[in-house]
PDB file of N, CA and C in Angstrom:
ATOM      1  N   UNK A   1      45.053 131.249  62.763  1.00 64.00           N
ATOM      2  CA  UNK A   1      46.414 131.434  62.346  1.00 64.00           C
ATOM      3  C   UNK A   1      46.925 130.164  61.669  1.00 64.00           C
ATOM      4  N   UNK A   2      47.992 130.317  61.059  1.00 92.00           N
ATOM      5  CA  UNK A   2      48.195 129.055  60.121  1.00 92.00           C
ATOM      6  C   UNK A   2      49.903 128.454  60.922  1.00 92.00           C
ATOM      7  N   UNK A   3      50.217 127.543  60.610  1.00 96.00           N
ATOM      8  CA  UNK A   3      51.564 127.006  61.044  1.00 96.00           C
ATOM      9  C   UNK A   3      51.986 126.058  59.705  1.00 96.00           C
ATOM     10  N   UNK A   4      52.821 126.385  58.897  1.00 96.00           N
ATOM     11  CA  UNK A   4      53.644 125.171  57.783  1.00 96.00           C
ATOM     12  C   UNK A   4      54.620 124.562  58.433  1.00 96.00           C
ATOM     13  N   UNK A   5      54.245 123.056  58.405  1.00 96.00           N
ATOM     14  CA  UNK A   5      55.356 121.918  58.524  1.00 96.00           C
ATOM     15  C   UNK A   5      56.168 121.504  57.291  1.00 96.00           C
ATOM     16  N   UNK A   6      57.300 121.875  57.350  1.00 97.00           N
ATOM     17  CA  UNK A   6      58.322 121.075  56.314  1.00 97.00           C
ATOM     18  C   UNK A   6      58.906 119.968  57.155  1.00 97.00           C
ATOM     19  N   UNK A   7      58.462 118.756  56.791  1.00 96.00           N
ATOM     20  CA  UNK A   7      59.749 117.539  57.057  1.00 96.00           C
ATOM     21  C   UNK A   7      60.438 116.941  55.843  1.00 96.00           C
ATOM     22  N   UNK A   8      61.747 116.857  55.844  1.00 97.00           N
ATOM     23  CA  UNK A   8      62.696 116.502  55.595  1.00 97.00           C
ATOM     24  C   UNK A   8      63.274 114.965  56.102  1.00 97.00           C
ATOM     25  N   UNK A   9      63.378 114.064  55.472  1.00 95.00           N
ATOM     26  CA  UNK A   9      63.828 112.724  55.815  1.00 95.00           C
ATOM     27  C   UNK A   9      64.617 112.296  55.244  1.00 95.00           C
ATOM     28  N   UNK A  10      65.622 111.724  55.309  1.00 95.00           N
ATOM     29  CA  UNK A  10      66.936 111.152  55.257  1.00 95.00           C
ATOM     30  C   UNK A  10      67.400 109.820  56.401  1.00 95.00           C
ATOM     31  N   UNK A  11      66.839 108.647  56.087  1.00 91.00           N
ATOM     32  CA  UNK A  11      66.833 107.674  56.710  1.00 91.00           C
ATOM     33  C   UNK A  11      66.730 107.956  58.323  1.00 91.00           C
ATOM     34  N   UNK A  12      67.052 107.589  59.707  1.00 91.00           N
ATOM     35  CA  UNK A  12      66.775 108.015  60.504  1.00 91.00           C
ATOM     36  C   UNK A  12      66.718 109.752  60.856  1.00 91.00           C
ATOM     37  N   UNK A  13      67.096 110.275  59.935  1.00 95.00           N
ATOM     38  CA  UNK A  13      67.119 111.995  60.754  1.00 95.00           C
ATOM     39  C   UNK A  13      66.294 112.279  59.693  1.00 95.00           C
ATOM     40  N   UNK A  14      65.555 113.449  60.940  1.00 96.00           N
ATOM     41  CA  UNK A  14      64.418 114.124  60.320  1.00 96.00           C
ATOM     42  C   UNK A  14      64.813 116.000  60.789  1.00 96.00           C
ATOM     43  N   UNK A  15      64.149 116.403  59.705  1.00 96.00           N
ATOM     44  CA  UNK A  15      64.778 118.070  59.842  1.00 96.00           C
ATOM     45  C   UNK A  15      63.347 118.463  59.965  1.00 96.00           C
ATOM     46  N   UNK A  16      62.924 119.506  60.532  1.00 96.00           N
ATOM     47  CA  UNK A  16      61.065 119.612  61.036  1.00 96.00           C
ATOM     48  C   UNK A  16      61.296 121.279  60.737  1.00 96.00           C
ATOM     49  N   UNK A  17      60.644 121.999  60.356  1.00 97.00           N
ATOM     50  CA  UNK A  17      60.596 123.508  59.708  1.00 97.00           C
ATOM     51  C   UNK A  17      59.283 123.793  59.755  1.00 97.00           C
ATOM     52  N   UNK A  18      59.685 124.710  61.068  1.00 97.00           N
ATOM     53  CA  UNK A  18      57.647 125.214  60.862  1.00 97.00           C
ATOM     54  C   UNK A  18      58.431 126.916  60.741  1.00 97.00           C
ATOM     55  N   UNK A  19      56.997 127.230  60.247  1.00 97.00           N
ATOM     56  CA  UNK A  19      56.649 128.590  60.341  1.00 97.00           C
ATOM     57  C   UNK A  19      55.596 129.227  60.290  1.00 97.00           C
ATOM     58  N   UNK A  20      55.434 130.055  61.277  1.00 97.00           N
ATOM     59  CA  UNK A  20      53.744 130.749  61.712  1.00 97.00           C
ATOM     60  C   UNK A  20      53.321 130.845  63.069  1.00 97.00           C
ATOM     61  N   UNK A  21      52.680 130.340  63.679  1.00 96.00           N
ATOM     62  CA  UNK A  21      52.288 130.349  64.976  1.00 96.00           C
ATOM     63  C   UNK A  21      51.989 128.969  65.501  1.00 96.00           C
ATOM     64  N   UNK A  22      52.597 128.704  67.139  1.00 96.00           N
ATOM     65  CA  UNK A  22      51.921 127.397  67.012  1.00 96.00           C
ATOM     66  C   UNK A  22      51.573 127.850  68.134  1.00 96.00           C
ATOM     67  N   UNK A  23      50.284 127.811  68.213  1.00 95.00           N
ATOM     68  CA  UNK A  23      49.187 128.178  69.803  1.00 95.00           C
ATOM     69  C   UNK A  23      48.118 126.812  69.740  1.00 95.00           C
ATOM     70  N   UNK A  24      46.851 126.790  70.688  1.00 94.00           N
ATOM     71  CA  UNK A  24      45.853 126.153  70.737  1.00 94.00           C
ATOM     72  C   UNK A  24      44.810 125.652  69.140  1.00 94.00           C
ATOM     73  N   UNK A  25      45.110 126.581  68.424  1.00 95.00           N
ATOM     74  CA  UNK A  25      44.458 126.244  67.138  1.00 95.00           C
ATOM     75  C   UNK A  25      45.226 125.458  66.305  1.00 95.00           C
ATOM     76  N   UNK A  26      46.695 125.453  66.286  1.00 96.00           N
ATOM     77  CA  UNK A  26      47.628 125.070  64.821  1.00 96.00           C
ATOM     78  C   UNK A  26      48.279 123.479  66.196  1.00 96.00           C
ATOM     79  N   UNK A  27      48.557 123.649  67.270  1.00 95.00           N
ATOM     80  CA  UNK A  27      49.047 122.413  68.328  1.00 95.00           C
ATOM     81  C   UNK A  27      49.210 121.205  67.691  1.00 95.00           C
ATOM     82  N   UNK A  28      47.515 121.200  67.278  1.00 94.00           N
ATOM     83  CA  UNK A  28      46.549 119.648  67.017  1.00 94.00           C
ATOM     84  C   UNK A  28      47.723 118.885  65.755  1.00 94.00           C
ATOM     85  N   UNK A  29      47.581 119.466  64.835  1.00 93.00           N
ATOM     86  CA  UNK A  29      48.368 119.087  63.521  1.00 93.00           C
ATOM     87  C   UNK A  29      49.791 118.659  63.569  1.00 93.00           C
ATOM     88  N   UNK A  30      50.288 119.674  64.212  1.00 94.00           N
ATOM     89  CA  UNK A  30      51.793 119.503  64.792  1.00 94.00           C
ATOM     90  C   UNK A  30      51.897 118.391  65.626  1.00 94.00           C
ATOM     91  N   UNK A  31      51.496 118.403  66.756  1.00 93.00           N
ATOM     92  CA  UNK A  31      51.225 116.991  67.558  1.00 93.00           C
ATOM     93  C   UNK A  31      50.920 115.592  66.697  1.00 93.00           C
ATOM     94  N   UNK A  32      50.229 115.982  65.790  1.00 93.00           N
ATOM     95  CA  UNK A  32      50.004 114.758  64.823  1.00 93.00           C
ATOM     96  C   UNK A  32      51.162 114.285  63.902  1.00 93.00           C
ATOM     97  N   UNK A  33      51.683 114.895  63.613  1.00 92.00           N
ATOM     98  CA  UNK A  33      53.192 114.631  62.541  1.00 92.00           C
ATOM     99  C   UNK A  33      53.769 114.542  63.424  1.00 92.00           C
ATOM    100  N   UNK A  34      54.166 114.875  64.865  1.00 91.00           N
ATOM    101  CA  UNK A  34      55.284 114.623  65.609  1.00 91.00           C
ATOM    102  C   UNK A  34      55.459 113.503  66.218  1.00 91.00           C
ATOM    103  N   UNK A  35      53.762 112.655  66.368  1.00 87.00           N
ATOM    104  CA  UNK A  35      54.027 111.464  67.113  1.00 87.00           C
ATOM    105  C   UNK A  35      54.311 110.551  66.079  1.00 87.00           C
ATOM    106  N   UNK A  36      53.565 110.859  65.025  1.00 89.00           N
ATOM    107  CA  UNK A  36      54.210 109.865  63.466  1.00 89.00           C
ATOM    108  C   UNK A  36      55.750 109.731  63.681  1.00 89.00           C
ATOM    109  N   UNK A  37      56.589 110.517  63.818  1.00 92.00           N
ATOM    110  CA  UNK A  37      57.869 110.527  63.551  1.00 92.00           C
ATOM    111  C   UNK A  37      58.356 110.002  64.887  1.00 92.00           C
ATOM    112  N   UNK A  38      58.188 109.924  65.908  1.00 90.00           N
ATOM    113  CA  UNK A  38      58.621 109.553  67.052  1.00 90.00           C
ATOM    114  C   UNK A  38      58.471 108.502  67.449  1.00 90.00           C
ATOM    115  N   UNK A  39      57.930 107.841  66.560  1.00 90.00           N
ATOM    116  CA  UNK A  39      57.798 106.485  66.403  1.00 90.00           C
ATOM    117  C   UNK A  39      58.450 105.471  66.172  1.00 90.00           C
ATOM    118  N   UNK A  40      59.420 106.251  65.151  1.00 91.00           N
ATOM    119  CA  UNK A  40      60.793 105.946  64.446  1.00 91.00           C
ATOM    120  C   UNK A  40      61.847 105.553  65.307  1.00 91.00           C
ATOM    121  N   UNK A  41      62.341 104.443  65.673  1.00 93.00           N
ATOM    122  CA  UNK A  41      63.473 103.894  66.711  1.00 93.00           C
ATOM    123  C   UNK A  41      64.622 104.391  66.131  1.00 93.00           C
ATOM    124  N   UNK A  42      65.537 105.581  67.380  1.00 94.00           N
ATOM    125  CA  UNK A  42      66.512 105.807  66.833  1.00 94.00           C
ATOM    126  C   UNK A  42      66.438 107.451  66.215  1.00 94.00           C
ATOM    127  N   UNK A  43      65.138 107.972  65.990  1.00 93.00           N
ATOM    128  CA  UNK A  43      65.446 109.013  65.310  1.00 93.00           C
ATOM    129  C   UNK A  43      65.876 110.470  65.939  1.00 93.00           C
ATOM    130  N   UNK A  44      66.211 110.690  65.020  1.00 94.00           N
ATOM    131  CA  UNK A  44      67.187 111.981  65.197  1.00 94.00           C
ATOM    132  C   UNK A  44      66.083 113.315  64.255  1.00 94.00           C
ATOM    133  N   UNK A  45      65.789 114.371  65.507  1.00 94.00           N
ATOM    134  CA  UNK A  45      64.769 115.205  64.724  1.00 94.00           C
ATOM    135  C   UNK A  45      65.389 116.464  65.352  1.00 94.00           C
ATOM    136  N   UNK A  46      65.300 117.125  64.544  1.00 94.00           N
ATOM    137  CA  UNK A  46      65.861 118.564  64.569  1.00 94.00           C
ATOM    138  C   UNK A  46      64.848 119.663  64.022  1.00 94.00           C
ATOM    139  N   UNK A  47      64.332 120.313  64.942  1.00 95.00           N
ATOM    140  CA  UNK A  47      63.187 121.135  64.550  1.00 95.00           C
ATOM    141  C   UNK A  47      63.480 122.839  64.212  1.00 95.00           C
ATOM    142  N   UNK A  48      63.553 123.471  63.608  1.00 96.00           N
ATOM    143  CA  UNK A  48      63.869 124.405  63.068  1.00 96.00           C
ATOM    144  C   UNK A  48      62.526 125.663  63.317  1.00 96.00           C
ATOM    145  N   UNK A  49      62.809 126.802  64.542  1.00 95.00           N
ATOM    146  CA  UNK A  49      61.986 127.166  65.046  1.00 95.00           C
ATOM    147  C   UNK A  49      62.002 128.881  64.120  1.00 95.00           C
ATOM    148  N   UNK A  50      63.202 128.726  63.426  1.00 95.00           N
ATOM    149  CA  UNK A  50      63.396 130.255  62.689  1.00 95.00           C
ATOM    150  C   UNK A  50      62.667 131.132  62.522  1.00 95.00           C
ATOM    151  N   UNK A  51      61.445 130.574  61.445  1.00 96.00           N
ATOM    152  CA  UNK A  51      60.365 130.904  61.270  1.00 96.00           C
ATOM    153  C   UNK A  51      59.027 131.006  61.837  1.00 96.00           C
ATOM    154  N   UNK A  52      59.527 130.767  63.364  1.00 96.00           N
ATOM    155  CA  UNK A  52      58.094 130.640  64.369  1.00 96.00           C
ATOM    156  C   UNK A  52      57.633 131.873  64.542  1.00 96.00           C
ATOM    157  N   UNK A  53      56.549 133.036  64.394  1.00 94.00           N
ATOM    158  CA  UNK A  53      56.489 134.470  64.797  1.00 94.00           C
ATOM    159  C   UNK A  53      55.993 134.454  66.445  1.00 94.00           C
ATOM    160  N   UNK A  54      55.458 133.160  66.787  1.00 94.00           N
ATOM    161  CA  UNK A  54      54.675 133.643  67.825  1.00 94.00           C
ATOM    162  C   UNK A  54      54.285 131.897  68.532  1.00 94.00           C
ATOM    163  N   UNK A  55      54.461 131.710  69.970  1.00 94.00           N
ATOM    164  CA  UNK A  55      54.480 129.808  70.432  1.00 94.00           C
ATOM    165  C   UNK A  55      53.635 130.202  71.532  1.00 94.00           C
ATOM    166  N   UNK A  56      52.555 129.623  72.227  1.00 92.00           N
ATOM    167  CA  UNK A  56      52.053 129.873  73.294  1.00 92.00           C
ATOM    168  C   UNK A  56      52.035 128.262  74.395  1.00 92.00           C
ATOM    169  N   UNK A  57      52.100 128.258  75.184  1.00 91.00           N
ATOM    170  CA  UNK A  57      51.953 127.240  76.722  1.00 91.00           C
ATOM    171  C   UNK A  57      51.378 125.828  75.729  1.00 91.00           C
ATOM    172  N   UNK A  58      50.442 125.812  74.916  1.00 93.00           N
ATOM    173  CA  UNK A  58      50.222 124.753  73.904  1.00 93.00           C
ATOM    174  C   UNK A  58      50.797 124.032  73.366  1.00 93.00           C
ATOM    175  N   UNK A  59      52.182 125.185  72.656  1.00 93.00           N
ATOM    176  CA  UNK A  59      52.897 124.379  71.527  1.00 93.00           C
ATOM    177  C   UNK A  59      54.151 124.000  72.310  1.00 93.00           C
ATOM    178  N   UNK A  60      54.232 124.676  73.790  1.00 92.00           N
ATOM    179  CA  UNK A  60      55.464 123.768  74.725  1.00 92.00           C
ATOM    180  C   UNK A  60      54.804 122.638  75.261  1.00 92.00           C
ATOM    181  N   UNK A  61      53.700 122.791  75.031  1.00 93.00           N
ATOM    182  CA  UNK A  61      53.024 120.630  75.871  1.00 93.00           C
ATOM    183  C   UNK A  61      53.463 120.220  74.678  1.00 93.00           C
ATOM    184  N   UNK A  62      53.344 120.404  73.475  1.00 94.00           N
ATOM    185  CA  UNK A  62      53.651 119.401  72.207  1.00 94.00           C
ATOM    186  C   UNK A  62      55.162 119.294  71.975  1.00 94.00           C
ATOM    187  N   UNK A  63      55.868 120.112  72.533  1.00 93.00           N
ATOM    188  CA  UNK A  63      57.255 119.985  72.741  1.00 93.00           C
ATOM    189  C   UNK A  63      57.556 118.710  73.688  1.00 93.00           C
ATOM    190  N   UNK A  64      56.949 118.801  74.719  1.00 92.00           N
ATOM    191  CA  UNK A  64      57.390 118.331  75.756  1.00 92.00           C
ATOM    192  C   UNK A  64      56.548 116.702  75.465  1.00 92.00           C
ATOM    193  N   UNK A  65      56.037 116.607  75.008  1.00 93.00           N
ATOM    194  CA  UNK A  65      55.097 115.285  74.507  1.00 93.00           C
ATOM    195  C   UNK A  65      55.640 114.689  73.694  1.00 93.00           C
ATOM    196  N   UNK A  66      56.739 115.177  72.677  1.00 92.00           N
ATOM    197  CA  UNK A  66      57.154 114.916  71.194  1.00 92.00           C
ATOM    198  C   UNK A  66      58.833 114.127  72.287  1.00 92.00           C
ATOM    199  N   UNK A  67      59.120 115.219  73.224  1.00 91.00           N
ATOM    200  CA  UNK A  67      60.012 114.662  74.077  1.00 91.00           C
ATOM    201  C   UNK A  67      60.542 113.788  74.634  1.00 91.00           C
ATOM    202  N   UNK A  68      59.053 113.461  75.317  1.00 92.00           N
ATOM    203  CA  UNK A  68      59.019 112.314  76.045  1.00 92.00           C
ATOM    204  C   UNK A  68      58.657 110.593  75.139  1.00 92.00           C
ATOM    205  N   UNK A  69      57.726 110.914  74.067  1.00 93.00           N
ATOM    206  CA  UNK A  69      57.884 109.789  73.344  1.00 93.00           C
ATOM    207  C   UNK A  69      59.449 109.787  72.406  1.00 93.00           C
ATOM    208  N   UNK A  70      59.892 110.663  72.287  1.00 93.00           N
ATOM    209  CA  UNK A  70      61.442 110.107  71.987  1.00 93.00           C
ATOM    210  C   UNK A  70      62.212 109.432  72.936  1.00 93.00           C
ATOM    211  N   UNK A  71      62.257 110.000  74.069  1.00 92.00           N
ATOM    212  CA  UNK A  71      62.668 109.147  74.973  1.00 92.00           C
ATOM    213  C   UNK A  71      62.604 107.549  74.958  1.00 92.00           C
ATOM    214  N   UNK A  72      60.939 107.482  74.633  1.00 94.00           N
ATOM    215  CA  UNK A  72      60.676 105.726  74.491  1.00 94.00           C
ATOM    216  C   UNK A  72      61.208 105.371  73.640  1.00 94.00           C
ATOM    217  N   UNK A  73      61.203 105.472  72.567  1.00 93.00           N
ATOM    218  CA  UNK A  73      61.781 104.925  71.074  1.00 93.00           C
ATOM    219  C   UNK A  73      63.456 105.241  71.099  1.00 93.00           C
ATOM    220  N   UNK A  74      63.937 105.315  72.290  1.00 94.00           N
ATOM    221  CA  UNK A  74      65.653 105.839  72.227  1.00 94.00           C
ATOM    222  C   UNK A  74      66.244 107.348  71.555  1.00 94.00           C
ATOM    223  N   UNK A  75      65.400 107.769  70.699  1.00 93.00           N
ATOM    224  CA  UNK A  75      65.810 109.077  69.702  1.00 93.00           C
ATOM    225  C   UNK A  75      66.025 110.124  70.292  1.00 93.00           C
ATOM    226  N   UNK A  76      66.243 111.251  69.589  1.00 92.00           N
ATOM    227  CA  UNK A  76      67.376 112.619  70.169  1.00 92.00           C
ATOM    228  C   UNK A  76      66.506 113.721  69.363  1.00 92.00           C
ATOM    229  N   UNK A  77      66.347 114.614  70.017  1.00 93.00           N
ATOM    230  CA  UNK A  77      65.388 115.609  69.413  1.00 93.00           C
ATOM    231  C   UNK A  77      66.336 117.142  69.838  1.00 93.00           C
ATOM    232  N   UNK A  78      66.611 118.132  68.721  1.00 93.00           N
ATOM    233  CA  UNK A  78      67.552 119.203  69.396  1.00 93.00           C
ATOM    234  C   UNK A  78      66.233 120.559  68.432  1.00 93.00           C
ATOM    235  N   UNK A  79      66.492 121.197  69.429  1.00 93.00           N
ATOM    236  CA  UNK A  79      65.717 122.718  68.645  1.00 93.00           C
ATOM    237  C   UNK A  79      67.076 123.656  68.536  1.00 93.00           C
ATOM    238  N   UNK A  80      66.754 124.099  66.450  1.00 93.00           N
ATOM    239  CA  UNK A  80      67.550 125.317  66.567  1.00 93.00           C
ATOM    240  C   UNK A  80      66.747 126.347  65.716  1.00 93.00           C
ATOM    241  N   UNK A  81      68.145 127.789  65.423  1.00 93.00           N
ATOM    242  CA  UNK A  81      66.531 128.961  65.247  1.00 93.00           C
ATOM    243  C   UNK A  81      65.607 129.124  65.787  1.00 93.00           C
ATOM    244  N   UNK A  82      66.485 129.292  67.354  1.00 92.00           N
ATOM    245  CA  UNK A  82      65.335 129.863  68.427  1.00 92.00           C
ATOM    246  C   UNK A  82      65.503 131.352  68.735  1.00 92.00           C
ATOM    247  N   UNK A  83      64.573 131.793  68.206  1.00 91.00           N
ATOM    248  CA  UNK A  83      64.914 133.590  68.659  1.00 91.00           C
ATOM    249  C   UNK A  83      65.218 133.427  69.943  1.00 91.00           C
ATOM    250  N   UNK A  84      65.104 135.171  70.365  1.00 90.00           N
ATOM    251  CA  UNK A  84      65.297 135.546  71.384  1.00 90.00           C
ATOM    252  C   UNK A  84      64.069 135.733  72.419  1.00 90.00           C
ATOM    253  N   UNK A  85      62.837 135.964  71.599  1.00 90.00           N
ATOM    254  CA  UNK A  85      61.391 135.855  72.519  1.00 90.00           C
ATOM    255  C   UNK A  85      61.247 133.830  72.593  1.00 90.00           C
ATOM    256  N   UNK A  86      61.739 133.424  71.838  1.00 92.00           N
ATOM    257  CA  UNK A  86      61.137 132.099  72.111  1.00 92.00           C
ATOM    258  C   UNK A  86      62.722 131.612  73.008  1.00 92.00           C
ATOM    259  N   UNK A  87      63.752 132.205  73.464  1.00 89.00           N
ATOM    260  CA  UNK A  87      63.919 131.656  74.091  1.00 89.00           C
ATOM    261  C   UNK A  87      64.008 131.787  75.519  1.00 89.00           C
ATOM    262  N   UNK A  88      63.447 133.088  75.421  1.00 91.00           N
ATOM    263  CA  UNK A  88      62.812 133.674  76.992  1.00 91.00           C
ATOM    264  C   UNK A  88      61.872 133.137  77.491  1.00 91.00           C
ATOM    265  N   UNK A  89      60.706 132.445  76.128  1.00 91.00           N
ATOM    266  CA  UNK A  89      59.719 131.366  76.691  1.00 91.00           C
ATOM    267  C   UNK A  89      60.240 129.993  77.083  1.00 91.00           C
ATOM    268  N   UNK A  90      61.410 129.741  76.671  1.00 90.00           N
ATOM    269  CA  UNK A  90      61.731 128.353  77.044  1.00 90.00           C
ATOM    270  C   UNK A  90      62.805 128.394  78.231  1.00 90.00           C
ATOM    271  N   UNK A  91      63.324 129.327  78.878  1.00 91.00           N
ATOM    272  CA  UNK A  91      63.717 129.902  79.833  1.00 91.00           C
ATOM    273  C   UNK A  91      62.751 130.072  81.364  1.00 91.00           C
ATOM    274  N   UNK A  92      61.884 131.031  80.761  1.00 91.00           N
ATOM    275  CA  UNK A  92      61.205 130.882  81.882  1.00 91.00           C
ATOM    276  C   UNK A  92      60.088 130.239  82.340  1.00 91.00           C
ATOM    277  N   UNK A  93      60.165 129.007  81.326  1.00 90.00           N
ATOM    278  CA  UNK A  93      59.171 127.801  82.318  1.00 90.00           C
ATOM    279  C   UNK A  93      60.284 126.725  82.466  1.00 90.00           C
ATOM    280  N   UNK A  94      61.675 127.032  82.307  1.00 89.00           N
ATOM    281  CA  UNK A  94      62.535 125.966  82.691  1.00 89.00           C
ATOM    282  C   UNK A  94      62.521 125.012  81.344  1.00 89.00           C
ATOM    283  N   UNK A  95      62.213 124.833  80.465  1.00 88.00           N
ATOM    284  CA  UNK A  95      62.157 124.156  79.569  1.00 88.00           C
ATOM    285  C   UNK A  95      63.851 124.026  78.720  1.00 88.00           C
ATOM    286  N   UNK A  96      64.476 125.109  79.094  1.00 86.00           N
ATOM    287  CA  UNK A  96      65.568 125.263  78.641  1.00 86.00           C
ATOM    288  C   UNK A  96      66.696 124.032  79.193  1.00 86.00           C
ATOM    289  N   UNK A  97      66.443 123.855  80.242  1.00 83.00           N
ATOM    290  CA  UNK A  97      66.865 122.683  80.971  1.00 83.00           C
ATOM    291  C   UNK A  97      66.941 121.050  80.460  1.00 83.00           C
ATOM    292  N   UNK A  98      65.857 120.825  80.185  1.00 85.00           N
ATOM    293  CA  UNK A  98      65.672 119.804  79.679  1.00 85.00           C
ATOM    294  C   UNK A  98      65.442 119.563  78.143  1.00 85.00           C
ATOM    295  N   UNK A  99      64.868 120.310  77.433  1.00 85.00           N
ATOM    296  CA  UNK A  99      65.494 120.405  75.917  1.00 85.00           C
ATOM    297  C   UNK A  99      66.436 121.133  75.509  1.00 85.00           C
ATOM    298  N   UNK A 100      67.174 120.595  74.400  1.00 85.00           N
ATOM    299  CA  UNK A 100      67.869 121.044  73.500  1.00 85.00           C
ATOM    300  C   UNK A 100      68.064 122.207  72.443  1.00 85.00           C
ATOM    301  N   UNK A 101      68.177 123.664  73.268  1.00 86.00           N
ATOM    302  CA  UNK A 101      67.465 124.380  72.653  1.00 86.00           C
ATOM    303  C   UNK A 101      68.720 125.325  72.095  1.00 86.00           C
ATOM    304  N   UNK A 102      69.213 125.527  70.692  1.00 77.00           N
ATOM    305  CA  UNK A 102      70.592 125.813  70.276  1.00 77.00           C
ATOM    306  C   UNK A 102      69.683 127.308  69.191  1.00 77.00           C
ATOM    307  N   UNK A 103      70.197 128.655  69.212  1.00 58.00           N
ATOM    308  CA  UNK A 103      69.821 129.591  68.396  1.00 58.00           C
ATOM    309  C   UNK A 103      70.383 129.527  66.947  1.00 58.00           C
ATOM    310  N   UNK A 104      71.278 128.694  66.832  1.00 57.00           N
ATOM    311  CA  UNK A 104      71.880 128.649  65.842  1.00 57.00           C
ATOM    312  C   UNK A 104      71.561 127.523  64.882  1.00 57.00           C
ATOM    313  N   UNK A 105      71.253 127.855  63.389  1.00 51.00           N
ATOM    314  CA  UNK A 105      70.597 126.887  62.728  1.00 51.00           C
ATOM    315  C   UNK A 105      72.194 125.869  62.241  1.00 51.00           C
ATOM    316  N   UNK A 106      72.156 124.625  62.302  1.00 48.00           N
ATOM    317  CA  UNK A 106      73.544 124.028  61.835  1.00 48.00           C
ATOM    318  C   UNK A 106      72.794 122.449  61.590  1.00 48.00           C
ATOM    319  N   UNK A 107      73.931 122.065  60.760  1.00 47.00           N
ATOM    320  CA  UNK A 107      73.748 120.465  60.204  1.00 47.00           C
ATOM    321  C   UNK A 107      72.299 120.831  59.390  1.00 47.00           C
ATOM    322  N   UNK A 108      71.829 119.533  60.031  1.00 45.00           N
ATOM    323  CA  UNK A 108      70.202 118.846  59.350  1.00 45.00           C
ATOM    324  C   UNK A 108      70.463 118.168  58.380  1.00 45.00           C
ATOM    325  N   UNK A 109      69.568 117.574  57.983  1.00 44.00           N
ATOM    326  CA  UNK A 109      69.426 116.724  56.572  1.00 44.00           C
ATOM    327  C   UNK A 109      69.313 117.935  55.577  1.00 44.00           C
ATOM    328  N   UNK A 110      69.691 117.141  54.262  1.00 38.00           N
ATOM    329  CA  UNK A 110      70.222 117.919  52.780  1.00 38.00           C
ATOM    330  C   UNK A 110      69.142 117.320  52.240  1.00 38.00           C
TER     331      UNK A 110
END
C-alpha cells in the first residue's frame, strides 16, 4: 500500500498531509520524516489525517514516538481531519487522551 507525505514549512510550523494507509509497510518512511522534523526546537506540526483510508497499531507507535521526541525539543504537535473510524482508533487505545486529536481541519501553514 502506498502513504503520500506532504510537508509544508513555514519557519517553525510544519503542516504534515498524508494520504493512504499507514500500517507496518508505509510506518518506516513516515517515522523517518517525522523524526527529521522533531528535531526542530520549538516546532509546531500539525498533521492532517483527512486523507488517511486506513491506520493500524504501527502507525499509532509512530504517533506516539513523533510525540514523545517533541516533547524533548519543547514543540507542540496537534492532529486534525480525523474521521470517525480513526477516531474510534484513537479512542479506544486511549490515545485520545494524550494527543491532540481535533476532526476539524483549521489554521496550518499557507
Amino acid at each position: 500500500m502506498n502513504l503520500t507525505i506532504d510537508v509544508k514549512e513555514n519557519g517553525q510550523e510544519y503542516q504534515i498531509t498524508l494520504a493512504g494507509e499507514i500500517d507496518a509497510y508505509t510506518a518506516p518512511n513516515l517515522k523517518e520524516k517525522f523524526i527529521e522534523i522533531a528535531e526542530v526546537k520549538n516546532a509546531y506540526i500539525t498533521v492532517d489525517l483527512t486523507n488517511v483510508s486506513y491506520m493500524d497499531s504501527t502507525g499509532l507507535g509512530v504517533f506516539i514516538a513523533l510525540l514523545k521526541a517533541i516533547k524533548k525539543t519543547e514543540g507542540t504537535l496537534k492532529f486534525v481531519g480525523v474521521s470517525e473510524r480513526l477516531k474510534r482508533l484513537f479512542d479506544i487505545t486511549g490515545l485520545t487522551d494524550i494527543l491532540n486529536v481535533n476532526s476539524q481541519v483549521e489554521g496550518g501553514v499557507k
